[in-house]
GROMACS .gro file of C-alpha atoms in nm:
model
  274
    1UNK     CA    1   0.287   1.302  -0.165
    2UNK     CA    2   0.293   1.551  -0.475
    3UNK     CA    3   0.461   1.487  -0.832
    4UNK     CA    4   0.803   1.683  -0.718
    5UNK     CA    5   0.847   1.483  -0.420
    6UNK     CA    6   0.784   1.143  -0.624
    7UNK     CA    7   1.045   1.290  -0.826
    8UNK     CA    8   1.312   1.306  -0.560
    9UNK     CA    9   1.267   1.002  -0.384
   10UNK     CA   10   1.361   0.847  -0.785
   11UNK     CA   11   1.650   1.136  -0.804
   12UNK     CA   12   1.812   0.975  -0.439
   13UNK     CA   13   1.756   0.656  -0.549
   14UNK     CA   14   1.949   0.673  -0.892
   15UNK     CA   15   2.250   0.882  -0.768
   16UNK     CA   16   2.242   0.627  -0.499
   17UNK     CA   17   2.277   0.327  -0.758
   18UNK     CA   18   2.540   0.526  -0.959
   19UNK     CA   19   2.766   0.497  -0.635
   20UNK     CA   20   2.680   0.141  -0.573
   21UNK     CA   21   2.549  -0.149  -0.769
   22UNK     CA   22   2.447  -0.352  -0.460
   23UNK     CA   23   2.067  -0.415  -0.390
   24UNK     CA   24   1.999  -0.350  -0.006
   25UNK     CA   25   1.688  -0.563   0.104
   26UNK     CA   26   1.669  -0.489   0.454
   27UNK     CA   27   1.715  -0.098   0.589
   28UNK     CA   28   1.832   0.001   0.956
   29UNK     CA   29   1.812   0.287   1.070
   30UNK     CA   30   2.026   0.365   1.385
   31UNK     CA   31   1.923   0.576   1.668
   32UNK     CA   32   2.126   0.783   1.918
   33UNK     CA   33   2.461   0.644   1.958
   34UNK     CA   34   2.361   0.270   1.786
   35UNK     CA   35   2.527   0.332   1.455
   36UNK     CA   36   2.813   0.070   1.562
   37UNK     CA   37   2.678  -0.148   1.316
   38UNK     CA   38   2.828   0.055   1.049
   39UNK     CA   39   3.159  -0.088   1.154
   40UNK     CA   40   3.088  -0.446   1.059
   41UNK     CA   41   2.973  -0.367   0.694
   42UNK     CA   42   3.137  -0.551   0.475
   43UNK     CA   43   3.238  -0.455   0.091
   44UNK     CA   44   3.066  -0.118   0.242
   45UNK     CA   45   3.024   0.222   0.015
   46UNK     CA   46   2.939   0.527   0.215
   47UNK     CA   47   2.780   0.816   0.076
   48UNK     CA   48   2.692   1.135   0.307
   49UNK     CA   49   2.423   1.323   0.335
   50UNK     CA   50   2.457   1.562   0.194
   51UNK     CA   51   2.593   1.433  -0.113
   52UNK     CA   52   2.246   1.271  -0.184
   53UNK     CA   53   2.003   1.464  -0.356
   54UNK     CA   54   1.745   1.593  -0.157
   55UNK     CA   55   1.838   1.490   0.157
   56UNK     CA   56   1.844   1.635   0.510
   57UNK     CA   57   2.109   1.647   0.705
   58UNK     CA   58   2.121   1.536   1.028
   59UNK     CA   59   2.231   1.752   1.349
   60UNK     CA   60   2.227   1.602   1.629
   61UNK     CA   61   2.519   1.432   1.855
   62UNK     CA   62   2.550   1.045   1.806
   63UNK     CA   63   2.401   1.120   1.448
   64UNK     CA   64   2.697   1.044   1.190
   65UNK     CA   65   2.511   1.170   0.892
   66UNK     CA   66   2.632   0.898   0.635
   67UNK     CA   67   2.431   0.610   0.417
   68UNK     CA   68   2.635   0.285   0.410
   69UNK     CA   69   2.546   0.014   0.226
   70UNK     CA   70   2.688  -0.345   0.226
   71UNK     CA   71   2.689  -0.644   0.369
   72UNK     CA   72   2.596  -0.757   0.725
   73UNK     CA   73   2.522  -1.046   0.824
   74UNK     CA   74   2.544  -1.234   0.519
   75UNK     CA   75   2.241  -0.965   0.387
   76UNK     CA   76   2.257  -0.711   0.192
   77UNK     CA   77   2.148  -0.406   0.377
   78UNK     CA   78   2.102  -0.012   0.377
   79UNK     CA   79   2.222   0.153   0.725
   80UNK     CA   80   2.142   0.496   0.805
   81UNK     CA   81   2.393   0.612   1.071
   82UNK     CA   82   2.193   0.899   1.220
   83UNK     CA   83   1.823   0.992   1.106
   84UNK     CA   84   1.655   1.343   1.110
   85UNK     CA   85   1.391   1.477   1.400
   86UNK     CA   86   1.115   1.672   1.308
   87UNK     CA   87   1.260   1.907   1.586
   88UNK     CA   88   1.550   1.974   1.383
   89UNK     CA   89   1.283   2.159   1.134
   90UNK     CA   90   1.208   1.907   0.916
   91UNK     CA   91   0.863   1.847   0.846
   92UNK     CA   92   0.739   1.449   0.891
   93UNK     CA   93   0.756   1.391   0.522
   94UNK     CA   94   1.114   1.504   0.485
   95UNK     CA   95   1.187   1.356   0.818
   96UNK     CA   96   1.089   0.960   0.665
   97UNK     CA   97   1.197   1.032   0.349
   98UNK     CA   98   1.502   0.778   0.347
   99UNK     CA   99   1.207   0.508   0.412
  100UNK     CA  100   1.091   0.613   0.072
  101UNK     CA  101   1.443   0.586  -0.128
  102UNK     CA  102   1.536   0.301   0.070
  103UNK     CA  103   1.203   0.131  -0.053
  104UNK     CA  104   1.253   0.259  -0.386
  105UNK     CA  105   1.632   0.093  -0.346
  106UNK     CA  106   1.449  -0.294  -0.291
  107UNK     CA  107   1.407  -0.276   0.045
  108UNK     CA  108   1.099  -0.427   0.212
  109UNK     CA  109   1.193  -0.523   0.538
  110UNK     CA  110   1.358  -0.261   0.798
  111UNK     CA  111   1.476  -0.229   1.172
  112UNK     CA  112   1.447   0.070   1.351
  113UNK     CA  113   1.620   0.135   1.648
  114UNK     CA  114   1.583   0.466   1.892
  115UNK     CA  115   1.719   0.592   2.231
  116UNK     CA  116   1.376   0.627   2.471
  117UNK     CA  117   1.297   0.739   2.853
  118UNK     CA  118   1.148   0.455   3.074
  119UNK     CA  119   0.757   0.547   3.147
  120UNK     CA  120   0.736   0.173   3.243
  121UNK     CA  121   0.874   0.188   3.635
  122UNK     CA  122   0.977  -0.159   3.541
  123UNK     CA  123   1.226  -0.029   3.325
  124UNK     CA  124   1.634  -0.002   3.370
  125UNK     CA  125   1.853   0.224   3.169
  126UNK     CA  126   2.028  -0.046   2.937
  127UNK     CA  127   1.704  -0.238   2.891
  128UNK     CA  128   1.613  -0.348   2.550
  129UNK     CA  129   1.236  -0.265   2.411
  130UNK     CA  130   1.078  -0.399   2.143
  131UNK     CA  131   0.810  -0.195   2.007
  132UNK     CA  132   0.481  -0.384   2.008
  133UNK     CA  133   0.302  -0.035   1.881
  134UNK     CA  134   0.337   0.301   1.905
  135UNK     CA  135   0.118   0.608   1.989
  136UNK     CA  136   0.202   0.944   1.764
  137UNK     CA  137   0.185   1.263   2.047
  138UNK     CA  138   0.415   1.464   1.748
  139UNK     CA  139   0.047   1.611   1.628
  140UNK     CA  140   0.173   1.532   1.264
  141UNK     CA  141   0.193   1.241   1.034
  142UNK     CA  142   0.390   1.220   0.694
  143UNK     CA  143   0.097   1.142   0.469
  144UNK     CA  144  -0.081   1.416   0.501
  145UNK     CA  145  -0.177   1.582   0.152
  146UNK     CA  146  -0.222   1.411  -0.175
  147UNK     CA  147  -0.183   1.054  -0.189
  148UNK     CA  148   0.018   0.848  -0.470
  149UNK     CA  149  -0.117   0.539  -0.477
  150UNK     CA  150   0.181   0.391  -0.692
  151UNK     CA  151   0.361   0.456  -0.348
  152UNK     CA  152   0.101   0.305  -0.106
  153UNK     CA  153  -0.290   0.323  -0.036
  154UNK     CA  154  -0.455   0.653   0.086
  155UNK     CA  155  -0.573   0.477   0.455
  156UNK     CA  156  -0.272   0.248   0.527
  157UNK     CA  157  -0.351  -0.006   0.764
  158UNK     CA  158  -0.168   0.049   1.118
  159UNK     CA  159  -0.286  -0.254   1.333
  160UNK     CA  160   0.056  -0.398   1.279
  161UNK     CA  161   0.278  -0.129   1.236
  162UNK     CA  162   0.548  -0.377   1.407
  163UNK     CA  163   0.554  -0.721   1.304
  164UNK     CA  164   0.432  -0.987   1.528
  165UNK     CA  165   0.651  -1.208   1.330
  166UNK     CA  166   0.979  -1.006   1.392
  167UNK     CA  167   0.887  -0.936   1.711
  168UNK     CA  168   0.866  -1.345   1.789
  169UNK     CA  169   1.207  -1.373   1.609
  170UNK     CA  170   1.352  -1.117   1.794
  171UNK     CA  171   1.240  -1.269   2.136
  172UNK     CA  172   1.393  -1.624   2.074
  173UNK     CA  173   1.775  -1.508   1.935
  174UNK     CA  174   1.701  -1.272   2.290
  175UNK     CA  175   1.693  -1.614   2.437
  176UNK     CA  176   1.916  -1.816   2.295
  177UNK     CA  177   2.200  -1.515   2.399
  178UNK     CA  178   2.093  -1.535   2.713
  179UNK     CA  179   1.896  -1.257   2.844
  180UNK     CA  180   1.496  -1.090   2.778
  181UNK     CA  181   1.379  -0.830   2.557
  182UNK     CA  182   1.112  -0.576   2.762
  183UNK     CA  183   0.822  -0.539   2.465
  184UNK     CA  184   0.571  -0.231   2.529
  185UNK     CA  185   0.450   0.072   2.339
  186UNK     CA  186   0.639   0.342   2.230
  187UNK     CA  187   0.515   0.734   2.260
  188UNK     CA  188   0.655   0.930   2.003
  189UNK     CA  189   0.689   1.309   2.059
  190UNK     CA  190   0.770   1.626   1.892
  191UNK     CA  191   1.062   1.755   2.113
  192UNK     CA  192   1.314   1.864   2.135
  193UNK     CA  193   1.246   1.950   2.534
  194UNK     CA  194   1.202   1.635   2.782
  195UNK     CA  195   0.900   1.560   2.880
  196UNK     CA  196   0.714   1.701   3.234
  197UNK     CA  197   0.625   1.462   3.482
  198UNK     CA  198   0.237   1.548   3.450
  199UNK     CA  199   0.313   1.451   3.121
  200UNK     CA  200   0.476   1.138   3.198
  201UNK     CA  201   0.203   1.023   3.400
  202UNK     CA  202  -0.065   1.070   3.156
  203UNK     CA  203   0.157   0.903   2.920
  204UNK     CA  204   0.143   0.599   3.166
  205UNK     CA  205  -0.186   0.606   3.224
  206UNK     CA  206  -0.291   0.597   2.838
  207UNK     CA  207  -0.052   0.284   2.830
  208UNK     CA  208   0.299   0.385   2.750
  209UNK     CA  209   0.571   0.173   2.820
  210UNK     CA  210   0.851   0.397   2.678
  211UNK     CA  211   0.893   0.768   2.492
  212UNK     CA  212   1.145   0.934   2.220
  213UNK     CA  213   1.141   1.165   1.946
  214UNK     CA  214   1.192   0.998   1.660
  215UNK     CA  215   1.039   0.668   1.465
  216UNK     CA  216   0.692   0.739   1.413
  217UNK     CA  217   0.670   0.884   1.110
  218UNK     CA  218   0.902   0.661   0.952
  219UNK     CA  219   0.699   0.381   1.083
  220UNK     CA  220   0.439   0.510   0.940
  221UNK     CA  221   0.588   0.584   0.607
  222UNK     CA  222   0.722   0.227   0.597
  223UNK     CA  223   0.349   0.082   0.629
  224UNK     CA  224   0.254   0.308   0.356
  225UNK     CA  225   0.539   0.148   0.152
  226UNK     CA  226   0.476  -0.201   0.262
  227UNK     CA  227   0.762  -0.264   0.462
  228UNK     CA  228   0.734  -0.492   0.772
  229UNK     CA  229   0.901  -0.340   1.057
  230UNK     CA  230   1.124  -0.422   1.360
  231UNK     CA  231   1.138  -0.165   1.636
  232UNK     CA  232   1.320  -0.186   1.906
  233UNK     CA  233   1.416   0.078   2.220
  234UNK     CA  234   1.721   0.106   2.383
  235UNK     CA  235   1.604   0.254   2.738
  236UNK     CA  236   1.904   0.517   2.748
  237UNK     CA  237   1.715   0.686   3.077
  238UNK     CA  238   1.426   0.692   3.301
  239UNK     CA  239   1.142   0.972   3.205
  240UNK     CA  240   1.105   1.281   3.366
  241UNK     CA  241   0.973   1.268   3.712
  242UNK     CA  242   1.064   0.855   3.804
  243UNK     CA  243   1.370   0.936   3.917
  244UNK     CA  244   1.332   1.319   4.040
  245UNK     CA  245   1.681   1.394   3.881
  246UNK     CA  246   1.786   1.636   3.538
  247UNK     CA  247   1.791   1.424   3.195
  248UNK     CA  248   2.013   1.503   2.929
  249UNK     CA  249   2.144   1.365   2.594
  250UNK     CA  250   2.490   1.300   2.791
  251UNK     CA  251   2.311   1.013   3.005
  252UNK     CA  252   2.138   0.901   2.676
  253UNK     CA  253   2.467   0.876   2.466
  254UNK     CA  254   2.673   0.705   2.815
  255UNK     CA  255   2.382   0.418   2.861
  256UNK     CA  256   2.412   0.384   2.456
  257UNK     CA  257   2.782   0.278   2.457
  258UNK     CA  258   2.716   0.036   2.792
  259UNK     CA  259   2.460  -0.167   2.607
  260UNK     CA  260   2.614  -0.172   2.194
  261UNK     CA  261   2.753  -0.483   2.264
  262UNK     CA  262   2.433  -0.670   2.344
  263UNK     CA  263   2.269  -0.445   2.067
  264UNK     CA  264   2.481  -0.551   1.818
  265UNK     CA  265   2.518  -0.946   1.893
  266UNK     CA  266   2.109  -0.903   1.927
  267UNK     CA  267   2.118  -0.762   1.569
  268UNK     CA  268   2.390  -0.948   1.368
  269UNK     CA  269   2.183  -1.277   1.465
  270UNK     CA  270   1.842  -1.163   1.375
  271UNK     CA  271   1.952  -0.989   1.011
  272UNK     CA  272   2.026  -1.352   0.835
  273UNK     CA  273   1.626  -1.496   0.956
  274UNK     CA  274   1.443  -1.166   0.866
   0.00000   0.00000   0.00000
């Protein structure tokens, strides 16, 4: 991370706190048609996109494009409704910068949510998924170049890239509302194309359990940062090839809106123990 880019993670962060005195301490970002918890912010500001220095802007369907911050849950939080792909353009560091002014904002605990295929024939559309670990098939990683070590060592430890504790937490309020959380691995990809189903199997047989395109290099950038991490999946579809039948981002966004219910409740009653 070089001098100039050190400087505009601290230029988002102040413009941010000139909109907003409130100190966020956990960050969510939202994937693909999961930004519904937006709409149960209270005393919420919300700043777009593009009004924040330095900041992509986000182009995809189900993305809104707009930081709110408030309060959910009794917590104060930071809620990106809609991130960025690196298939949009942006390279990984630009992609995870929000992790970075989010962290520079207070925040150092963070749930990140994403819309995945089913490799696990297990698997329904609707399931739930939390990540247990991931494995990066994008071919890039948002540390690459110079390292500042006031924002995190130069060989971050990845062993638990997801928390074990989270993940335990997560599982029991999945319990106590009546229903079970898949856990498996997550494959992230480059995209934006679906996967083939020679691809899908290798994926399988190197042990993944679901795939996307997003959340690995913010994942990564957020163990860099030292920010424990929640992922979870919300198994929009099943991969290419399991099914023998056309994906698209319409089935993604229609499983999305069957399951934000359950989302949500899952969400609004893990944010107070985090």
């Amino acid at each position: 991370m070089n001098l100039l880019k050190v400087t505009h993670i601290r230029e988002a962060a102040e413009y941010i706190r000139s909109i907003t005195p409130q100190q966020p301490e956990v960050g969510l970002i939202m994937g693909s048609g999961l930004g519904i918890l937006g709409d149960h912010l209270e005393d919420a500001t919300t700043i777009p996109y593009h009004d924040i220095p330095h900041f992509p802007m986000s182009t995809v369907e189900g993305h809104a494009g707009e930081l709110m911050i408030g309060k959910l849950a009794g917590r104060s939080v930071v809620l990106m409704r809609g991130r960025f792909h690196m298939y949009e353009g942006y390279g990984p560091d630009l992609t995870a910068f929000p992790v970075r002014v989010m962290k520079a904002l207070g925040v150092d605990r963070m749930i990140v949510t994403n819309a995945a295929g089913g490799i696990n024939t297990g698997y329904l559309p609707g399931d739930l998924m939390l990540i247990s670990d991931h494995i990066n098939f994008t071919g890039r990683n948002p540390l690459v170049g110079p390292n500042d070590d006031e924002l995190g060592p130069r060989f971050p430890d990845m062993s638990e890239a997801y928390s074990s504790r989270f993940r335990s937490l997560a599982k029991t309020v999945a319990a106590e509302q009546g229903f079970e959380l898949r856990e498996g691995v997550y494959v992230g990809v480059l995209g934006p194309s679906y996967e083939t189903p020679a691809e899908i199997r290798m994926m399988r047989t190197m042990g993944a359990d679901a795939v996307g395109m997003s959340t690995i290099a913010e994942v990564i950038t957020a163990g860099h940062s030292g920010i424990e991490v929640l992922g979870i999946s919300c198994i929009s579809n099943m991969a290419s090839g399991i099914l023998n039948q056309p994906l698209s981002h319409e089935e993604v966004m229609e499983t999305t809106e069957k399951v934000k219910m359950r989302f949500l409740g899952l969400i609004l009653a893990i944010i107070p123990q985090l």
